[in-house]
PDB file of C-alpha atoms in Angstrom:
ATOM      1  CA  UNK A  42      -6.816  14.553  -1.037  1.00  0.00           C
ATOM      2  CA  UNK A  43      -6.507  10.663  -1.183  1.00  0.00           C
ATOM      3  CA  UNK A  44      -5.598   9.508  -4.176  1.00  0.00           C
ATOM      4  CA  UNK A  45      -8.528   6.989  -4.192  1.00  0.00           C
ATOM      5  CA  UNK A  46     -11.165   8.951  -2.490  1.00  0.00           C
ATOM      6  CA  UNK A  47     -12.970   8.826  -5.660  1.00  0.00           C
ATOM      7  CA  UNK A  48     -13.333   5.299  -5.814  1.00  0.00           C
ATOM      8  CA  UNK A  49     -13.975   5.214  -2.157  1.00  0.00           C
ATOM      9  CA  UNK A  50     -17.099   7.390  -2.310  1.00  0.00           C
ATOM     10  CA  UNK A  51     -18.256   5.094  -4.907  1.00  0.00           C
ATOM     11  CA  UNK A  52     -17.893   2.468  -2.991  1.00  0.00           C
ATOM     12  CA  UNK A  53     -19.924   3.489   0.175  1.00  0.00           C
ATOM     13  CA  UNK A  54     -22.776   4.985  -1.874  1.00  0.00           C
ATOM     14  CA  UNK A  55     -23.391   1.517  -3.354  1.00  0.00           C
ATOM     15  CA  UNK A  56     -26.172  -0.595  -1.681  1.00  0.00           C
ATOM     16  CA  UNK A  57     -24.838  -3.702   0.945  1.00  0.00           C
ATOM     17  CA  UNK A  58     -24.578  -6.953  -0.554  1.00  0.00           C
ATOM     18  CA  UNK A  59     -24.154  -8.807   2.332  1.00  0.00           C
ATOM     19  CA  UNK A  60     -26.183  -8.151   5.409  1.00  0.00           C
ATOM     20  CA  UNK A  61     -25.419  -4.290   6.259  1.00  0.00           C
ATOM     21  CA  UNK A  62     -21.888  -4.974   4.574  1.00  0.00           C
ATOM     22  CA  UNK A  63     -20.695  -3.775   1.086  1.00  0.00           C
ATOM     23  CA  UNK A  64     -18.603  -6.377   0.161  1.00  0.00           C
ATOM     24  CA  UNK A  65     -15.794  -5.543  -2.548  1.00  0.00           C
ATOM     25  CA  UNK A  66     -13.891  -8.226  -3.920  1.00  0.00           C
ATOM     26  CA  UNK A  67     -10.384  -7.138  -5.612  1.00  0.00           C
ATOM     27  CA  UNK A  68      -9.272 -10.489  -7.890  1.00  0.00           C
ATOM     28  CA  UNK A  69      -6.412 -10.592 -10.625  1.00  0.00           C
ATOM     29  CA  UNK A  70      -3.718 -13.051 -11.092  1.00  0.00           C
ATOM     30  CA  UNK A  71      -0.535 -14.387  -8.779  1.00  0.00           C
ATOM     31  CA  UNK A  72       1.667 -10.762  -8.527  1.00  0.00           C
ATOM     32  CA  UNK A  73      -0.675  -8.766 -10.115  1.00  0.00           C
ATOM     33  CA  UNK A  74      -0.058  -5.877  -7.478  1.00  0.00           C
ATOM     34  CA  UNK A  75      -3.897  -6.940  -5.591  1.00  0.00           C
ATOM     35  CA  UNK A  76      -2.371  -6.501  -1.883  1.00  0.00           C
ATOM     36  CA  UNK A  77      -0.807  -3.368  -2.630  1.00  0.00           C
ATOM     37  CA  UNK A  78      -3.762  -2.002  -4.552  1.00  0.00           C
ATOM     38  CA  UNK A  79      -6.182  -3.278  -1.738  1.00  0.00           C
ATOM     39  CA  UNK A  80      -3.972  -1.603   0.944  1.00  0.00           C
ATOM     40  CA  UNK A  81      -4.371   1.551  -0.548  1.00  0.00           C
ATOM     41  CA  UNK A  82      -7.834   1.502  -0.808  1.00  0.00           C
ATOM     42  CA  UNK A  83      -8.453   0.013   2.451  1.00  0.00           C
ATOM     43  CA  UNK A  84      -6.770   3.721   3.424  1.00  0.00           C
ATOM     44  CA  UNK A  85      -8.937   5.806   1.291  1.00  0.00           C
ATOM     45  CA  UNK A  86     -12.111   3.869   2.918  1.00  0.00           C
ATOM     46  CA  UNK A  87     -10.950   4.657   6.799  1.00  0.00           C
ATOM     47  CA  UNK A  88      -8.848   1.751   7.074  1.00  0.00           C
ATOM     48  CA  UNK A  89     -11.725  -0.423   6.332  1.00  0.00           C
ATOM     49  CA  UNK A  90     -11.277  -4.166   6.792  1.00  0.00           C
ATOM     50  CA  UNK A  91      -9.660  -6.185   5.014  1.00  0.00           C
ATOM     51  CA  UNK A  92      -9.754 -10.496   4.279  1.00  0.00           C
ATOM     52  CA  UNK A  93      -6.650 -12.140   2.509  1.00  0.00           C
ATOM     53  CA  UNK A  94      -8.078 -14.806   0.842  1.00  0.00           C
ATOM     54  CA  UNK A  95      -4.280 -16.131   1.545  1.00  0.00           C
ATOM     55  CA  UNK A  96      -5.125 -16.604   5.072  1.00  0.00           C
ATOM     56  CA  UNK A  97      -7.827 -19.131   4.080  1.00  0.00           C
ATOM     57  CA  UNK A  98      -6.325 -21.188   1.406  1.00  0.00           C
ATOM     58  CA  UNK A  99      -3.438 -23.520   2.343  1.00  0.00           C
ATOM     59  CA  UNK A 100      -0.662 -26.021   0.837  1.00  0.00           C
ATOM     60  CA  UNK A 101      -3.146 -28.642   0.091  1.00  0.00           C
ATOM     61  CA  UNK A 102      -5.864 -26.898  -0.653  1.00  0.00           C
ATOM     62  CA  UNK A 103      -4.964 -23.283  -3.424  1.00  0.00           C
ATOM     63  CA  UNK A 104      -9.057 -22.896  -3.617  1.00  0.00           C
ATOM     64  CA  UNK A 105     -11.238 -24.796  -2.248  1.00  0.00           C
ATOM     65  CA  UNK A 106     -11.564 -22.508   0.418  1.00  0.00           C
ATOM     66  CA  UNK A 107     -15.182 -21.542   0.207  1.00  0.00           C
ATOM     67  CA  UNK A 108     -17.164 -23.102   2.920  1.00  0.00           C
ATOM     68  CA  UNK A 109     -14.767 -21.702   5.263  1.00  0.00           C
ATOM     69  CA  UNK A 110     -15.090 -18.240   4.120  1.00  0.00           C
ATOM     70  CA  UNK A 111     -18.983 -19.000   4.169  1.00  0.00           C
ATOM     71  CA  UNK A 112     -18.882 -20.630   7.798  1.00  0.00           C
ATOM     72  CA  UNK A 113     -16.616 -18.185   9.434  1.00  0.00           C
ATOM     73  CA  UNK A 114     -16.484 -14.947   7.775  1.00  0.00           C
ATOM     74  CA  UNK A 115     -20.126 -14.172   5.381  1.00  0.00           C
ATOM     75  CA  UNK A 116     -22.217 -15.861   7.784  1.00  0.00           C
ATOM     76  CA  UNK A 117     -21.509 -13.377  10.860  1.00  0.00           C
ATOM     77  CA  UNK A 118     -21.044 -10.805   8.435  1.00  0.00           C
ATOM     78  CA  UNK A 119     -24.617 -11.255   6.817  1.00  0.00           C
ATOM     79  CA  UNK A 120     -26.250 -11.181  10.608  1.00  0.00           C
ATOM     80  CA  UNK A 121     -24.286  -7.891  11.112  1.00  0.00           C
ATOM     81  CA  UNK A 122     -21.894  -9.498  13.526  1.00  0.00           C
ATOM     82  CA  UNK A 123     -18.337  -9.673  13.757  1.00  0.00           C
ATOM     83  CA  UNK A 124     -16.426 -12.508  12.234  1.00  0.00           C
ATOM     84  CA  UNK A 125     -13.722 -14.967  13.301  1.00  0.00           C
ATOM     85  CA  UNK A 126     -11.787 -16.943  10.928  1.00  0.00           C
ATOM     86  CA  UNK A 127      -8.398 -19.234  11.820  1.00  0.00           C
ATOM     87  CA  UNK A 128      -5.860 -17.853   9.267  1.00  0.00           C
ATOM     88  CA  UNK A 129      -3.397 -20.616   7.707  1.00  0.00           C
ATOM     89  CA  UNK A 130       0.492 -20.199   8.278  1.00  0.00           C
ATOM     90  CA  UNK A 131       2.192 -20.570   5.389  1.00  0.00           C
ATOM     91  CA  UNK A 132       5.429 -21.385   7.226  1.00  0.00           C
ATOM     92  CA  UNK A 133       4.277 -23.715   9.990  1.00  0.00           C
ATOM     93  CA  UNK A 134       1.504 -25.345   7.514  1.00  0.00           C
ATOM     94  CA  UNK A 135      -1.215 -25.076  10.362  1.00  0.00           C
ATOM     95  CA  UNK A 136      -4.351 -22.301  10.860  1.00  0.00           C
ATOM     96  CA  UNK A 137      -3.621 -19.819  13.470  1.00  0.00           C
ATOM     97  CA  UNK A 138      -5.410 -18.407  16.430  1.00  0.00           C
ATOM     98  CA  UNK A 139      -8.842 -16.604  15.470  1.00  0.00           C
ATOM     99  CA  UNK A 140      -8.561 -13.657  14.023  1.00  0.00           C
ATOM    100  CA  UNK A 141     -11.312 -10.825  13.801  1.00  0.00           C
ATOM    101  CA  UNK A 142     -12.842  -8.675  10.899  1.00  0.00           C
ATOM    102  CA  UNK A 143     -15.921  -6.398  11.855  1.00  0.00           C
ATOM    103  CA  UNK A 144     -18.973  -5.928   9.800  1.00  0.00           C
ATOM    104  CA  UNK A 145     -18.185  -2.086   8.652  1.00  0.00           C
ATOM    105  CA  UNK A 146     -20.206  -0.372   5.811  1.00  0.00           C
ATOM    106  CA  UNK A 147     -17.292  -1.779   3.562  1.00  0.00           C
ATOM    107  CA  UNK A 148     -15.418  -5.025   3.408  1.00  0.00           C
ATOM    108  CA  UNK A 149     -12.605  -5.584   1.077  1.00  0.00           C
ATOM    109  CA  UNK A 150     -12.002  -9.222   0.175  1.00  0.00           C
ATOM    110  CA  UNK A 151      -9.287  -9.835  -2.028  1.00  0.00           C
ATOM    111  CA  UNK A 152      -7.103 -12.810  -3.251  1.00  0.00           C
ATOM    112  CA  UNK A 153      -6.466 -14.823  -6.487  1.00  0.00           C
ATOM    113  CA  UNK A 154     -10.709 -16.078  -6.771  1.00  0.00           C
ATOM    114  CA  UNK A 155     -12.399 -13.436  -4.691  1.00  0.00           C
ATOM    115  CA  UNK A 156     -14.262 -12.779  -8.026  1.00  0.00           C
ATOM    116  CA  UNK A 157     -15.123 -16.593  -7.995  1.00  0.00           C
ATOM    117  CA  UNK A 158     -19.135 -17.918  -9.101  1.00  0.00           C
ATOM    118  CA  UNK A 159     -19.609 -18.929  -5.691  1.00  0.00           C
ATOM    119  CA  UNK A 160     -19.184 -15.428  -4.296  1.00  0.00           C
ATOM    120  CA  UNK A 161     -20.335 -13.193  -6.718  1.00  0.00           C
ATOM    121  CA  UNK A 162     -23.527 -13.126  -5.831  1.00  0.00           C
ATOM    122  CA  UNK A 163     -22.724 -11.128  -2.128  1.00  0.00           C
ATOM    123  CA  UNK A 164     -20.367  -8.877  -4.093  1.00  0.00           C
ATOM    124  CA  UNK A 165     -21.377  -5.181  -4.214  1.00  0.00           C
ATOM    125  CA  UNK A 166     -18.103  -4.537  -6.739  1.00  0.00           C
ATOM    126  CA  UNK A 167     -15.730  -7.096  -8.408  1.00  0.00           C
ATOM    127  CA  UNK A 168     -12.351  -5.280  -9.109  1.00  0.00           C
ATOM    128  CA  UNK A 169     -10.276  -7.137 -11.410  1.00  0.00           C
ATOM    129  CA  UNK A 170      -6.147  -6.138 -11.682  1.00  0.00           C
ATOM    130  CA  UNK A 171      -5.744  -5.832 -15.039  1.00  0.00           C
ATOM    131  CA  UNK A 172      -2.275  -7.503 -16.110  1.00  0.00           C
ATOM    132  CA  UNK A 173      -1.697 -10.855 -18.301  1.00  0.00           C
ATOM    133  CA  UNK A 174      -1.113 -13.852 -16.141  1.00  0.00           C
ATOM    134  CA  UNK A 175       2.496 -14.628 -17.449  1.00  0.00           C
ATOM    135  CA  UNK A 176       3.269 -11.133 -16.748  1.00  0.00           C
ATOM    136  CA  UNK A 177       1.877 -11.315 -13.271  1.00  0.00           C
ATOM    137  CA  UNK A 178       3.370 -14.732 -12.471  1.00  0.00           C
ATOM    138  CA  UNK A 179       6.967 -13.377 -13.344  1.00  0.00           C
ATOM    139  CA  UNK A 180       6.511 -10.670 -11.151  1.00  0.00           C
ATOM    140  CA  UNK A 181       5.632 -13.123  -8.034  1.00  0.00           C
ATOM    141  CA  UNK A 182       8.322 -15.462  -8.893  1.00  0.00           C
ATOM    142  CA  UNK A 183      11.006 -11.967  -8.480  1.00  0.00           C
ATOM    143  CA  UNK A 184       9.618 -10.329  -5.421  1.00  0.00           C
ATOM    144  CA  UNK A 185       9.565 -14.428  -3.643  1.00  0.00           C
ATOM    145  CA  UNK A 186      13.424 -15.426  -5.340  1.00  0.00           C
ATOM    146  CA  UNK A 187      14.192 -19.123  -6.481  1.00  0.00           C
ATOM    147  CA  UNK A 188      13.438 -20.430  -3.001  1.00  0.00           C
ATOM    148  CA  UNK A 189       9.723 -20.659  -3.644  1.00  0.00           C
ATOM    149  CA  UNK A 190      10.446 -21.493  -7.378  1.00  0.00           C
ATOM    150  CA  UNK A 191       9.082 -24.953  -7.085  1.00  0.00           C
ATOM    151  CA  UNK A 192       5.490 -23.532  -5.258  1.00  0.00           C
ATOM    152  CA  UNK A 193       5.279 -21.444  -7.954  1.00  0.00           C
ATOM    153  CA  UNK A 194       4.953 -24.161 -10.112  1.00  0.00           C
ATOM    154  CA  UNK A 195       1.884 -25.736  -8.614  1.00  0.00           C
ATOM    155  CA  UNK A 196       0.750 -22.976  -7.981  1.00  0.00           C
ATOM    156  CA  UNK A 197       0.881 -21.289 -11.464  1.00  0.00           C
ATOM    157  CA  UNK A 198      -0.893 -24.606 -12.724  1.00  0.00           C
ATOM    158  CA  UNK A 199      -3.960 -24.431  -9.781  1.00  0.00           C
ATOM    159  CA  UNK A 200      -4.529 -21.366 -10.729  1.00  0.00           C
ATOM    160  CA  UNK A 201      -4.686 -21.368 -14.465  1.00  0.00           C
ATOM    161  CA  UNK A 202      -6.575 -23.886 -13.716  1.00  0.00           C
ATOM    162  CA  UNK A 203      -8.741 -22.274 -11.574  1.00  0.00           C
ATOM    163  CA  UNK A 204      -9.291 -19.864 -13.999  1.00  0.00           C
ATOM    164  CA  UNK A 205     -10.282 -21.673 -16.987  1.00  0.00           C
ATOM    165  CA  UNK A 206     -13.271 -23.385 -14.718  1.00  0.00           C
ATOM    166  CA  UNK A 207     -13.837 -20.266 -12.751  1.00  0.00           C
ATOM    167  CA  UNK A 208     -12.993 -16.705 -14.569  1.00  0.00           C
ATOM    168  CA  UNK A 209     -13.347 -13.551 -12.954  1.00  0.00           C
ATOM    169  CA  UNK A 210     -12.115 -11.097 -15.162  1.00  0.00           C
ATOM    170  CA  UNK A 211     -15.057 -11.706 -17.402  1.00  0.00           C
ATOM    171  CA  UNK A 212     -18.081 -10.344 -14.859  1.00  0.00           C
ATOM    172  CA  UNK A 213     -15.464  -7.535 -13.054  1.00  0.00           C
ATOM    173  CA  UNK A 214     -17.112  -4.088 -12.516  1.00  0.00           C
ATOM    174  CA  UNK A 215     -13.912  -2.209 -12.988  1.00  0.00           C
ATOM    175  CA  UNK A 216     -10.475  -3.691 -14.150  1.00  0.00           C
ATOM    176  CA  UNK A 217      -7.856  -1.878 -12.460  1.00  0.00           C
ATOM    177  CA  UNK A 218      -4.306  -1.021 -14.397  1.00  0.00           C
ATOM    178  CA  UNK A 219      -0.917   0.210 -12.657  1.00  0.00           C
ATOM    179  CA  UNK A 220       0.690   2.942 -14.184  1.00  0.00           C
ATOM    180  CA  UNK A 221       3.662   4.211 -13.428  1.00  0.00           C
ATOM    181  CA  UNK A 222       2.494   6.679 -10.920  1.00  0.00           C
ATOM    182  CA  UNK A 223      -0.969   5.359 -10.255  1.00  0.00           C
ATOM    183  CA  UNK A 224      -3.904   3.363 -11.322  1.00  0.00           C
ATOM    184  CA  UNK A 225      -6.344   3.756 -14.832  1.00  0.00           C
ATOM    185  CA  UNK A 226      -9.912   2.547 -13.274  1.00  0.00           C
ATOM    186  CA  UNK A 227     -11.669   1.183 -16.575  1.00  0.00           C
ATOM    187  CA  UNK A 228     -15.052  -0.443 -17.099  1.00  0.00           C
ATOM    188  CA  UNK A 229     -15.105  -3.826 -16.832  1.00  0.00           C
ATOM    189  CA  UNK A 230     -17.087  -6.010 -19.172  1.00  0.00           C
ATOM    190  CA  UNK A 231     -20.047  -6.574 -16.778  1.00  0.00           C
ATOM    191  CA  UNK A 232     -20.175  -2.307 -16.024  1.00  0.00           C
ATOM    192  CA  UNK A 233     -22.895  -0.398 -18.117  1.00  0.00           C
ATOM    193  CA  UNK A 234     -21.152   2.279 -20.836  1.00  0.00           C
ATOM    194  CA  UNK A 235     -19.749   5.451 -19.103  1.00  0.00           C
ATOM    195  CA  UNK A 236     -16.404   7.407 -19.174  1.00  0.00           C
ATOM    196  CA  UNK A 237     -13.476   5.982 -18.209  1.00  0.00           C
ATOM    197  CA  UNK A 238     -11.411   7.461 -15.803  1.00  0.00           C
ATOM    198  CA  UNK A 239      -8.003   7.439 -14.066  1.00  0.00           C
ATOM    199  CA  UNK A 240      -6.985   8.419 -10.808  1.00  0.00           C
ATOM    200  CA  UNK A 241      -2.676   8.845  -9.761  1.00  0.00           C
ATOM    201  CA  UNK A 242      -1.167   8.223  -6.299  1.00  0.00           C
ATOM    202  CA  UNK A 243       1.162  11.189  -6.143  1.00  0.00           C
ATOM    203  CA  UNK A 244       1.750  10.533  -2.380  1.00  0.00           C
ATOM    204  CA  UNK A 245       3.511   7.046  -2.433  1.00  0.00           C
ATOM    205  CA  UNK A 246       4.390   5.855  -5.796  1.00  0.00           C
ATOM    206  CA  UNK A 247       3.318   3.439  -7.300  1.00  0.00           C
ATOM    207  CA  UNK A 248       4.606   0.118  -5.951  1.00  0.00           C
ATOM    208  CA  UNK A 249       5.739  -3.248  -7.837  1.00  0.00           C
ATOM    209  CA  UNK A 250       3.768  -5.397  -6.583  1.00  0.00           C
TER     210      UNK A 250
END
């Protein structure tokens, strides 16, 4: 049994927020262990699709990002139709070819402000990775070595930034914590009272990052 099937059939039975798509946002700080987390679930949903908000921000722009998410990816999605969106190359500092993402019954969004004000309101489910920003930042600065030290650094500051404008972890459904084999799925504060639960990924570890 998958490890997050649980979680997944939550998911699906919730109603679509935008168009005939659920869209589920997973947010958290710089390192926080989001792309692994969202990888795993994308499995337990039937590989569903899956938008790094990575591929839309760029050098010279950490977050202001949203009217091309809203242009190229919600819009098409709302009408039921498949999106395109130009993802940004980190290395050669220029957007890509079009890339594709199709309207299934669940979306997964995630990236450091998927839980932003802007989007909230075409979220079915904001998941929030539940570890301490300086934490989190430490982690990202050892899995990317000294070489990116110095992006770090603006980046750490956009984002705290970011943050203090913008929180997320505030109106999160669930706040998701790594365990050493596994995650603890806890109520977030914008979830009615109910019992907490974890769920363990025997199958593949649990990963660093």
């Amino acid at each position: 049994m998958n490890d997050l099937s649980l979680l997944a059939a939550r998911l699906r039975a919730l109603a679509p927020s935008c168009g005939p798509v659920r869209l589920v946002a997973v947010d958290g700080h710089a390192g926080s262990g989001k792309s692994t987390f969202t990888a795993r679930l994308a499995a337990a949903l039937g590989d569903a699709p899956v938008l790094h908000l990575d591929d839309l921000a760029t050098h010279d722009s950490f977050f202001t990002w949203v009217d091309r998410l809203r242009e190229q990816v919600l819009g098409p999605l709302e009408r039921g139709q498949r999106a395109r969106y130009a993802p940004y190359d980190w290395t050669a500092r220029r957007f890509g070819a079009p890339r594709g993402l199709e309207p299934a019954p669940v979306v997964l969004i995630e990236g450091v402000g998927a839980g932003r004000r802007a989007l909230r309101p075409q979220l079915a489910r904001l998941l929030w990775m539940d570890l301490p920003a300086a934490e989190s930042w430490e982690r990202g600065r050892r899995r990317d070595g000294p070489a990116l030290s110095e992006f770090w650094d603006g980046w750490t500051a956009a984002e705290a930034e970011h943050f203090s404008a913008d929180p997320s972890r505030r109106h999160a459904d669930t706040l998701v914590r790594q365990l050493p084999v596994g995650y603890a799925l806890l109520d977030g504060p914008e979830t009615a009272a109910g019992t907490n639960h974890s769920v363990t990924e025997r199958e593949h570890g649990t990963a660093p990052y």
